Amino acid sequence: MTLLATLLATPVLASSLTSSLMVWPPLVILAVAALLFTYRLLVGPTLPDRIIALDGLLAAVLAGILVGAAISESTVPIIAVLLVALVGFVATGALARYVERRGG
């Protein structure tokens, strides 16, 4: 029997091993995405690029909060995520309208 099969046969280790394998890759991907969005937010070069970067950064942070909620098996952060996502959606629309009226 291989080491991995032995680890997965143990109930406690199987649960922790599976959860760690299911949690860390999304968190790493979201962290990289947040760093790249932050870079685009700071560098620009145009205002629409910065608005899209801010919207993407908000989405990455909210997804990270949802992953944390899944880890802790709590439903409390889901309501906050929904409210912040709604505010972010409205804010992105308002900023897009501002950029359109501004002409660039």
XYZ file of C-alpha atoms in Angstrom:
104
model
C 0.000 0.000 0.000
C 1.402 3.398 -0.894
C 1.872 6.202 1.572
C -0.916 8.269 0.042
C -3.350 5.338 0.184
C -2.421 4.796 3.832
C -2.980 8.481 4.629
C -6.323 8.526 2.847
C -7.421 5.350 4.649
C -7.083 7.130 8.009
C -10.312 9.123 8.514
C -8.864 12.112 10.397
C -5.861 12.429 8.126
C -7.991 11.936 5.034
C -10.236 14.801 6.018
C -7.402 17.197 6.833
C -5.324 16.142 3.819
C -8.242 16.505 1.426
C -9.274 19.845 2.874
C -5.755 21.217 2.689
C -5.435 20.052 -0.919
C -8.768 21.671 -1.732
C -8.096 24.963 0.079
C -4.534 26.023 -0.657
C -4.572 26.099 -4.480
C -7.578 28.476 -4.667
C -6.059 30.727 -2.023
C -2.740 30.884 -3.877
C -4.483 31.619 -7.177
C -6.600 34.343 -5.575
C -3.529 35.889 -3.921
C -1.684 36.017 -7.249
C -4.755 37.510 -8.921
C -5.048 40.142 -6.183
C -1.378 41.075 -6.592
C -1.758 41.419 -10.360
C -4.915 43.513 -9.985
C -3.136 45.719 -7.441
C -0.273 46.222 -9.878
C -2.699 47.226 -12.640
C -4.509 49.526 -10.202
C -1.292 51.344 -9.298
C 0.320 51.428 -12.752
C -2.695 52.198 -14.897
C -2.089 53.505 -17.634
C -5.655 54.811 -18.075
C -8.581 55.421 -15.768
C -10.720 52.615 -17.289
C -7.830 50.185 -16.653
C -7.767 51.240 -13.017
C -11.538 50.867 -12.661
C -11.454 47.342 -14.085
C -8.495 46.486 -11.834
C -10.400 47.749 -8.791
C -13.421 45.659 -9.757
C -11.220 42.577 -10.257
C -9.465 43.169 -6.939
C -12.829 43.371 -5.201
C -13.893 40.099 -6.839
C -10.654 38.357 -5.774
C -10.998 39.555 -2.181
C -14.644 38.501 -2.026
C -13.780 35.075 -3.430
C -11.074 34.750 -0.767
C -13.610 35.564 1.932
C -15.927 32.901 0.513
C -13.110 30.332 0.561
C -12.511 31.258 4.195
C -16.214 30.823 4.908
C -16.100 27.385 3.310
C -13.105 26.435 5.449
C -14.774 27.535 8.666
C -18.156 26.170 7.537
C -19.785 29.463 8.486
C -22.574 31.202 6.605
C -22.132 34.586 8.294
C -19.638 36.081 5.780
C -21.868 35.179 2.830
C -24.345 37.969 3.620
C -21.546 40.511 3.878
C -20.035 39.287 0.605
C -23.377 39.669 -1.165
C -23.823 43.216 0.111
C -20.281 44.281 -0.797
C -20.599 42.663 -4.241
C -23.811 44.609 -4.852
C -22.182 47.881 -3.794
C -19.159 47.082 -5.971
C -21.398 46.400 -8.971
C -23.218 49.715 -8.556
C -19.943 51.579 -7.998
C -18.415 50.086 -11.153
C -21.446 51.192 -13.137
C -21.240 54.700 -11.694
C -17.523 54.958 -12.438
C -18.073 53.708 -15.991
C -20.699 56.366 -16.514
C -18.324 58.991 -15.134
C -15.573 57.890 -17.530
C -18.008 57.905 -20.450
C -19.181 61.452 -19.705
C -15.608 62.582 -19.133
C -14.678 61.347 -22.555
C -12.024 58.794 -21.951
